[in-house]
């Protein structure tokens, strides 16, 4: 950056710390007591951290979007501090060769952290792929079965339905249960399911992002050689999961663990190597596993961000701790809805309500636009429900602070008092 541009009135402060350049807020917004000169301010690390937090809470909104979604503030700040010159390499992660040792250390660390978070056994491969979870709707059947093979889909929302429709192109899928006629408000009892004795796999969407229906327990395929496959896009790393119950788990990163552009696949290694002949090379899990997700250029920056998020989740105490926080946040929001005497309503059966996506409607639906407008004035955004269901939806992923949910609940009570 040219020195002259740094002298512009709103130019960012550039501080040299060790080998890393840290961009701080424009000078006019920093409430620092020192006689700050550009290029050298003398705030201590602690003061600087405090400044960052202050500027965050002033500048940032509570973002309840379903994905891409809010990311942890400390992760964003760390990425910011490493953006210009990653670990003294003289370049940003975006500029690195994916085959160089620096990027290899980044992707390996991301995988190691994810393995410890989810306790992923050695006989499972972890892949960092592209194309979103939607691409996995095709990749799963292309890799796990032959064209005529039977597979089962348990459909608890529109993502599971989309996955089923895509699978029809590549194998012989059957919907063994669908909640569509009830507008997707529950998960069925597993006892009565008519599972195919020859089904190569049983597919579920572990958390239906739009309808807010989450599996709390998992069905077992009837075929002893069949495997359970789960789309965990919207509850990935939100709680501990026994990976060994699954043959394959996939998740788009952009809800709980990073930016869009990365899709993570965790697949049992013995399932690799059976891709259908027509499988494009980019959808063949074995090719990606054999090349440690570096067969072609991967979404490098997104993988780096996921790595920072995994590290942060470990620092928080791992997924047991993360789950406790998520239960607390969801608990106060569902309570507020249930205690509103019908002013707000969540249609989902209580036992399977999602910890991540909380859909709710207003008894007086004509107030919805005002609710959203007023919430936005209070810096709470993206609360509009998915276009296919209407109403509201608060997505409260790992990175949504408790303060955000408390603020929403206080706002909801206030709004009700004004309009009841
Ligand atoms: N599955 C679920 C559960 C989702 O929530 C989404 C995205 N909202 C998808 C699949 C599709 O993901 P992508 O846009 O990454 O393809």
Coordinates of C-alpha atoms and ligand atoms in Angstrom, one line a residue:
X1 CA 0.0 0.0 0.0
X2 CA 1.4 3.4 -0.9
X3 CA 2.4 5.6 2.1
X4 CA 0.4 8.5 0.7
X5 CA -2.8 6.5 0.9
X6 CA -2.1 5.8 4.6
X7 CA -2.1 9.5 5.2
X8 CA -5.6 10.0 3.9
X9 CA -8.0 11.1 6.7
X10 CA -9.6 7.7 7.1
X11 CA -6.6 5.6 6.3
X12 CA -6.2 2.4 8.4
X13 CA -3.5 2.4 11.1
X14 CA -0.7 0.1 10.2
X15 CA 1.0 -1.4 13.1
X16 CA 4.1 -3.6 12.8
X17 CA 4.0 -6.4 15.3
X18 CA 6.7 -9.0 15.0
X19 CA 6.5 -9.8 11.3
X20 CA 2.8 -9.3 10.9
X21 CA 1.2 -6.1 9.8
X22 CA -2.0 -5.5 11.7
X23 CA -4.7 -3.3 10.2
X24 CA -6.6 -1.5 12.8
X25 CA -9.7 0.7 12.6
X26 CA -9.5 4.0 10.9
X27 CA -7.9 6.5 13.4
X28 CA -11.0 8.5 13.9
X29 CA -13.0 5.6 15.3
X30 CA -10.4 4.4 17.8
X31 CA -11.1 5.6 21.3
X32 CA -7.4 5.4 22.2
X33 CA -6.1 7.8 24.8
X34 CA -2.5 7.9 23.4
X35 CA -1.4 10.6 21.1
X36 CA -1.7 8.1 18.3
X37 CA 0.5 8.8 15.3
X38 CA -0.1 6.8 12.2
X39 CA 2.3 3.8 11.9
X40 CA 3.0 3.7 15.6
X41 CA 0.5 3.6 18.3
X42 CA 1.5 2.5 21.8
X43 CA -1.6 0.6 23.0
X44 CA -0.6 -2.5 24.8
X45 CA -1.8 -5.9 23.5
X46 CA -4.6 -5.9 26.0
X47 CA -5.8 -2.4 25.2
X48 CA -5.6 -3.3 21.6
X49 CA -7.8 -6.4 22.1
X50 CA -10.2 -4.3 24.0
X51 CA -10.3 -1.8 21.2
X52 CA -11.0 -4.5 18.8
X53 CA -13.9 -5.9 20.8
X54 CA -15.3 -2.4 21.3
X55 CA -15.2 -1.6 17.6
X56 CA -16.7 -5.1 16.9
X57 CA -19.7 -4.5 19.1
X58 CA -20.2 -1.0 17.7
X59 CA -19.8 -1.9 14.1
X60 CA -21.2 -5.3 13.8
X61 CA -24.8 -6.5 13.8
X62 CA -26.2 -9.7 15.2
X63 CA -26.5 -11.7 12.0
X64 CA -29.2 -14.4 12.2
X65 CA -28.7 -15.6 8.6
X66 CA -28.9 -19.3 7.8
X67 CA -25.7 -19.3 5.8
X68 CA -23.4 -17.8 4.9
X69 CA -23.7 -16.9 8.5
X70 CA -22.0 -15.1 11.3
X71 CA -18.4 -16.2 12.1
X72 CA -16.6 -15.9 15.5
X73 CA -15.3 -12.4 16.0
X74 CA -12.0 -13.5 17.3
X75 CA -11.5 -15.7 14.2
X76 CA -12.3 -12.8 11.9
X77 CA -9.8 -10.6 13.8
X78 CA -7.1 -13.3 13.7
X79 CA -7.7 -13.7 10.0
X80 CA -7.5 -9.9 9.6
X81 CA -4.2 -9.8 11.5
X82 CA -2.7 -12.6 9.3
X83 CA -4.3 -11.5 6.0
X84 CA -1.5 -9.3 4.6
X85 CA 1.5 -11.4 5.6
X86 CA 0.7 -14.9 6.9
X87 CA 3.2 -16.0 9.6
X88 CA 6.0 -13.9 8.0
X89 CA 5.7 -15.7 4.7
X90 CA 5.5 -12.4 2.9
X91 CA 2.1 -13.2 1.4
X92 CA -1.5 -13.9 2.3
X93 CA -3.0 -17.3 2.3
X94 CA -4.9 -16.3 -0.8
X95 CA -1.6 -15.9 -2.7
X96 CA 0.1 -19.2 -1.7
X97 CA 0.6 -22.2 -3.9
X98 CA -1.6 -25.0 -2.7
X99 CA 1.3 -27.3 -3.1
X100 CA 3.8 -25.3 -1.0
X101 CA 4.7 -26.3 2.5
X102 CA 2.9 -23.3 4.1
X103 CA -0.5 -24.2 2.7
X104 CA 0.1 -27.9 3.3
X105 CA 0.7 -27.0 7.0
X106 CA -2.6 -25.1 7.0
X107 CA -4.7 -27.9 5.5
X108 CA -3.1 -30.5 7.6
X109 CA -3.7 -28.5 10.8
X110 CA -7.3 -27.9 9.8
X111 CA -7.8 -31.7 9.3
X112 CA -6.0 -32.5 12.6
X113 CA -8.2 -30.1 14.5
X114 CA -11.3 -31.4 12.9
X115 CA -10.3 -35.0 13.7
X116 CA -9.8 -34.1 17.4
X117 CA -13.1 -32.1 17.6
X118 CA -15.2 -35.0 16.2
X119 CA -12.9 -37.8 17.4
X120 CA -12.7 -39.1 13.8
X121 CA -11.1 -42.5 13.6
X122 CA -8.2 -43.3 11.4
X123 CA -10.3 -45.4 9.1
X124 CA -12.2 -42.3 7.9
X125 CA -10.9 -39.9 5.3
X126 CA -11.5 -36.2 5.7
X127 CA -11.9 -34.3 2.4
X128 CA -12.1 -30.6 1.8
X129 CA -14.1 -30.2 -1.4
X130 CA -15.9 -27.6 -3.5
X131 CA -19.4 -27.3 -5.0
X132 CA -21.3 -27.0 -1.8
X133 CA -23.5 -29.7 -0.2
X134 CA -25.6 -29.7 -3.4
X135 CA -22.8 -31.3 -5.3
X136 CA -22.8 -34.1 -2.7
X137 CA -26.4 -34.9 -3.5
X138 CA -24.9 -36.4 -6.7
X139 CA -21.5 -37.4 -5.4
X140 CA -23.0 -39.7 -2.7
X141 CA -24.9 -42.0 -5.1
X142 CA -22.1 -41.8 -7.7
X143 CA -19.6 -43.1 -5.2
X144 CA -21.6 -45.4 -3.0
X145 CA -23.7 -47.4 -5.4
X146 CA -24.1 -48.8 -8.9
X147 CA -26.8 -47.4 -11.2
X148 CA -29.4 -50.0 -10.3
X149 CA -28.8 -50.2 -6.6
X150 CA -31.6 -49.5 -4.1
X151 CA -31.0 -46.8 -1.5
X152 CA -33.3 -45.2 1.2
X153 CA -34.0 -41.6 1.8
X154 CA -35.7 -40.4 5.0
X155 CA -37.0 -37.0 4.2
X156 CA -37.6 -34.5 7.0
X157 CA -37.3 -31.3 5.0
X158 CA -36.6 -29.8 1.6
X159 CA -32.8 -30.5 1.6
X160 CA -33.4 -34.2 2.1
X161 CA -36.0 -34.0 -0.7
X162 CA -33.5 -32.3 -3.0
X163 CA -30.9 -34.9 -2.2
X164 CA -33.4 -37.6 -3.1
X165 CA -34.3 -36.0 -6.4
X166 CA -30.7 -35.8 -7.4
X167 CA -30.0 -39.4 -6.5
X168 CA -32.8 -40.5 -8.9
X169 CA -30.4 -39.7 -11.7
X170 CA -27.7 -42.2 -10.5
X171 CA -29.4 -45.1 -8.7
X172 CA -32.7 -46.3 -7.4
X173 CA -33.7 -44.3 -4.4
X174 CA -36.9 -44.7 -2.4
X175 CA -38.4 -42.2 0.0
X176 CA -39.1 -44.5 3.0
X177 CA -40.7 -41.6 5.0
X178 CA -41.5 -38.0 4.2
X179 CA -42.8 -35.3 6.5
X180 CA -43.9 -33.2 3.5
X181 CA -47.7 -33.6 4.0
X182 CA -47.3 -32.3 7.6
X183 CA -45.1 -29.4 6.4
X184 CA -42.0 -31.0 7.9
X185 CA -42.5 -30.7 11.7
X186 CA -41.1 -34.0 12.9
X187 CA -38.8 -37.0 12.7
X188 CA -40.6 -40.3 12.6
X189 CA -40.2 -43.1 15.1
X190 CA -37.5 -45.4 13.7
X191 CA -39.3 -48.5 14.7
X192 CA -42.0 -48.3 12.0
X193 CA -39.7 -47.4 9.1
X194 CA -39.8 -49.7 6.1
X195 CA -36.1 -49.9 5.4
X196 CA -34.9 -51.7 2.3
X197 CA -33.1 -54.9 3.4
X198 CA -30.8 -54.4 0.4
X199 CA -30.4 -50.6 0.6
X200 CA -26.8 -49.6 0.0
X201 CA -27.2 -46.6 2.2
X202 CA -29.8 -44.7 4.2
X203 CA -29.7 -40.9 3.7
X204 CA -30.8 -38.3 6.3
X205 CA -30.4 -34.6 6.6
X206 CA -29.3 -34.3 10.2
X207 CA -30.6 -30.8 10.5
X208 CA -33.2 -29.3 8.1
X209 CA -32.1 -25.7 7.9
X210 CA -35.4 -24.3 6.6
X211 CA -37.8 -26.1 8.8
X212 CA -35.7 -26.4 11.9
X213 CA -36.0 -30.2 12.4
X214 CA -33.0 -31.9 13.9
X215 CA -32.3 -35.6 14.5
X216 CA -31.4 -36.2 18.1
X217 CA -30.7 -39.8 17.5
X218 CA -29.9 -41.7 14.3
X219 CA -31.6 -44.6 12.5
X220 CA -29.6 -47.7 11.6
X221 CA -29.8 -49.1 8.0
X222 CA -31.6 -52.5 7.8
X223 CA -29.0 -53.9 5.4
X224 CA -26.0 -55.0 7.6
X225 CA -23.7 -53.9 4.8
X226 CA -25.5 -50.6 4.2
X227 CA -24.4 -47.4 5.7
X228 CA -25.9 -44.3 7.2
X229 CA -25.2 -41.1 5.2
X230 CA -25.9 -37.6 6.7
X231 CA -26.1 -34.1 5.3
X232 CA -24.8 -32.2 8.4
X233 CA -24.4 -28.9 6.7
X234 CA -26.3 -26.9 9.3
X235 CA -25.4 -28.6 12.5
X236 CA -21.8 -29.6 11.7
X237 CA -19.6 -29.3 14.8
X238 CA -22.4 -27.9 16.9
X239 CA -22.4 -30.9 19.2
X240 CA -20.4 -34.2 19.6
X241 CA -21.4 -36.8 17.0
X242 CA -20.3 -40.5 17.0
X243 CA -18.8 -40.6 13.5
X244 CA -18.6 -44.4 13.6
X245 CA -22.4 -44.5 13.2
X246 CA -22.0 -43.1 9.7
X247 CA -20.5 -44.3 6.5
X248 CA -20.4 -40.8 5.3
X249 CA -21.0 -37.3 6.6
X250 CA -21.0 -34.2 4.4
X251 CA -21.4 -30.5 5.3
X252 CA -21.1 -27.2 3.5
X253 CA -18.9 -25.0 5.7
X254 CA -20.8 -21.7 5.5
X255 CA -23.1 -22.2 8.5
X256 CA -21.0 -23.3 11.4
X257 CA -17.4 -23.6 10.4
X258 CA -16.3 -21.2 7.8
X259 CA -17.1 -19.3 4.6
X260 CA -18.9 -20.7 1.6
X261 CA -16.8 -22.5 -1.0
X262 CA -15.7 -25.4 1.2
X263 CA -17.6 -28.6 1.6
X264 CA -16.3 -31.2 4.1
X265 CA -16.8 -34.9 3.6
X266 CA -15.9 -37.5 6.2
X267 CA -16.1 -40.9 4.6
X268 CA -15.2 -44.4 5.8
X269 CA -12.1 -45.5 3.8
X270 CA -13.5 -48.9 2.8
X271 CA -16.3 -47.2 0.9
X272 CA -13.8 -45.5 -1.4
X273 CA -12.9 -46.8 -4.9
X274 CA -16.3 -47.9 -6.1
X275 CA -17.3 -44.8 -8.0
X276 CA -19.6 -45.3 -11.0
X277 CA -17.9 -45.1 -14.4
X278 CA -19.6 -41.9 -15.3
X279 CA -18.4 -40.1 -12.1
X280 CA -16.6 -36.9 -13.0
X281 CA -13.1 -36.9 -11.6
X282 CA -14.0 -33.9 -9.3
X283 CA -16.7 -36.0 -7.7
X284 CA -14.7 -39.1 -7.1
X285 CA -13.9 -39.3 -3.3
X286 CA -11.0 -41.7 -3.9
X287 CA -9.2 -39.3 -6.1
X288 CA -9.5 -36.6 -3.5
X289 CA -8.6 -38.9 -0.6
X290 CA -5.5 -40.2 -2.5
X291 CA -4.4 -36.6 -3.0
X292 CA -5.2 -35.2 0.4
X293 CA -7.8 -32.9 -1.1
X294 CA -5.1 -31.4 -3.3
X295 CA -5.9 -33.2 -6.6
X296 CA -6.7 -29.8 -8.1
X297 CA -6.6 -26.3 -6.5
X298 CA -8.8 -26.4 -3.4
X299 CA -10.6 -23.5 -1.9
X300 CA -7.5 -22.5 0.0
X301 CA -8.6 -19.4 1.9
X302 CA -11.9 -21.1 3.0
X303 CA -10.0 -24.1 4.3
X304 CA -7.7 -21.8 6.2
X305 CA -10.7 -20.1 7.8
X306 CA -12.3 -23.4 8.7
X307 CA -9.0 -24.3 10.4
X308 CA -9.2 -21.1 12.5
X309 CA -12.7 -22.0 13.5
X310 CA -11.8 -25.5 14.4
X311 CA -9.0 -24.2 16.6
X312 CA -11.3 -21.8 18.2
X313 CA -13.8 -24.6 19.0
X314 CA -11.1 -26.6 20.6
X315 CA -10.1 -23.7 22.7
X316 CA -13.6 -23.3 23.9
X317 CA -13.3 -26.9 25.3
X318 CA -14.4 -28.9 22.3
X319 CA -17.9 -29.9 21.2
X320 CA -19.3 -30.9 24.6
X321 CA -18.8 -27.3 25.7
X322 CA -20.0 -25.9 22.4
X323 CA -23.2 -28.0 22.7
X324 CA -23.9 -26.7 26.2
X325 CA -23.7 -23.1 24.9
X326 CA -26.0 -24.0 21.9
X327 CA -28.5 -25.6 24.2
X328 CA -28.6 -22.6 26.4
X329 CA -29.1 -20.2 23.5
X330 CA -31.8 -22.3 21.9
X331 CA -33.4 -22.9 25.2
X332 CA -34.1 -19.3 26.0
X333 CA -35.4 -18.6 22.5
X334 CA -37.8 -21.6 22.4
X335 CA -38.9 -20.7 25.9
X336 CA -39.7 -17.1 24.8
X337 CA -41.7 -18.5 21.9
X338 CA -43.6 -21.1 24.0
X339 CA -44.3 -18.6 26.8
X340 CA -45.7 -16.0 24.5
X341 CA -49.3 -17.3 24.8
X342 CA -49.4 -17.9 21.0
X343 CA -48.2 -14.5 19.9
X344 CA -45.1 -16.4 18.6
X345 CA -45.3 -20.0 17.5
X346 CA -42.8 -22.6 16.5
X347 CA -44.5 -25.5 14.6
X348 CA -41.8 -28.1 15.1
X349 CA -42.3 -31.0 17.6
X350 CA -40.5 -30.2 20.8
X351 CA -38.4 -33.3 20.8
X352 CA -36.7 -32.6 17.5
X353 CA -36.4 -28.8 17.5
X354 CA -33.1 -27.6 16.0
X355 CA -30.5 -26.1 18.2
X356 CA -29.3 -24.2 15.1
X357 CA -32.3 -22.9 13.2
X358 CA -35.4 -21.6 15.0
X359 CA -38.3 -21.0 12.8
X360 CA -41.3 -19.1 14.2
X361 CA -44.4 -17.3 13.0
X362 CA -46.4 -14.4 14.4
X363 CA -50.0 -15.0 15.3
X364 CA -50.7 -11.7 13.6
X365 CA -48.8 -12.3 10.4
X366 CA -49.5 -8.8 9.2
X367 CA -47.0 -7.7 11.8
X368 CA -44.1 -9.6 10.3
X369 CA -42.8 -6.8 8.1
X370 CA -42.8 -4.5 11.1
X371 CA -41.1 -7.1 13.3
X372 CA -38.2 -7.4 10.7
X373 CA -37.9 -3.6 10.3
X374 CA -37.8 -2.9 14.0
X375 CA -35.3 -5.7 14.6
X376 CA -33.1 -4.4 11.9
X377 CA -33.1 -1.0 13.6
X378 CA -31.8 -2.7 16.6
X379 CA -29.0 -4.3 14.6
X380 CA -30.5 -7.8 14.4
X381 CA -30.6 -8.8 10.8
X382 CA -31.6 -11.7 8.5
X383 CA -34.5 -12.9 10.6
X384 CA -36.9 -13.4 7.7
X385 CA -37.9 -17.0 7.2
X386 CA -37.0 -18.9 4.1
X387 CA -39.1 -17.9 1.1
X388 CA -40.7 -21.3 0.9
X389 CA -42.2 -21.2 4.5
X390 CA -42.4 -17.5 5.4
X391 CA -42.5 -16.3 9.0
X392 CA -39.2 -15.8 10.8
X393 CA -36.1 -17.9 11.3
X394 CA -33.4 -17.2 13.7
X395 CA -30.2 -19.1 12.9
X396 CA -28.2 -19.3 16.0
X397 CA -25.1 -21.2 15.0
X398 CA -22.0 -21.7 17.2
X399 CA -20.7 -18.2 16.4
X400 CA -23.9 -16.4 17.5
X401 CA -23.1 -15.1 21.0
X402 CA -25.5 -15.6 23.9
X403 CA -25.8 -11.8 24.0
X404 CA -27.3 -11.9 20.5
X405 CA -30.0 -14.4 21.5
X406 CA -30.7 -12.5 24.7
X407 CA -31.1 -9.3 22.8
X408 CA -33.5 -11.0 20.3
X409 CA -35.6 -12.4 23.2
X410 CA -35.8 -9.0 24.9
X411 CA -36.8 -7.5 21.6
X412 CA -39.5 -10.1 21.0
X413 CA -41.0 -9.5 24.5
X414 CA -41.0 -5.8 23.9
X415 CA -42.6 -6.2 20.5
X416 CA -45.3 -8.4 21.9
X417 CA -46.0 -6.0 24.7
X418 CA -46.5 -3.2 22.1
X419 CA -48.7 -5.3 19.8
X420 CA -50.6 -7.9 21.8
Ligands
LIG1 N1 -28.1 -29.1 2.9 C1 -28.5 -28.3 3.9 C2 -29.0 -28.9 5.1 C3 -28.4 -26.9 3.7 O1 -28.9 -26.1 4.6 C4 -28.0 -26.4 2.5 C5 -27.8 -24.9 2.2 N2 -28.6 -24.0 2.9 C6 -27.6 -27.3 1.5 C7 -27.6 -28.6 1.7 C8 -27.1 -26.8 0.2 O2 -25.8 -26.3 0.4 P1 -24.9 -25.5 -0.7 O3 -25.6 -24.2 -1.0 O4 -23.6 -25.4 0.0 O5 -24.9 -26.4 -1.9

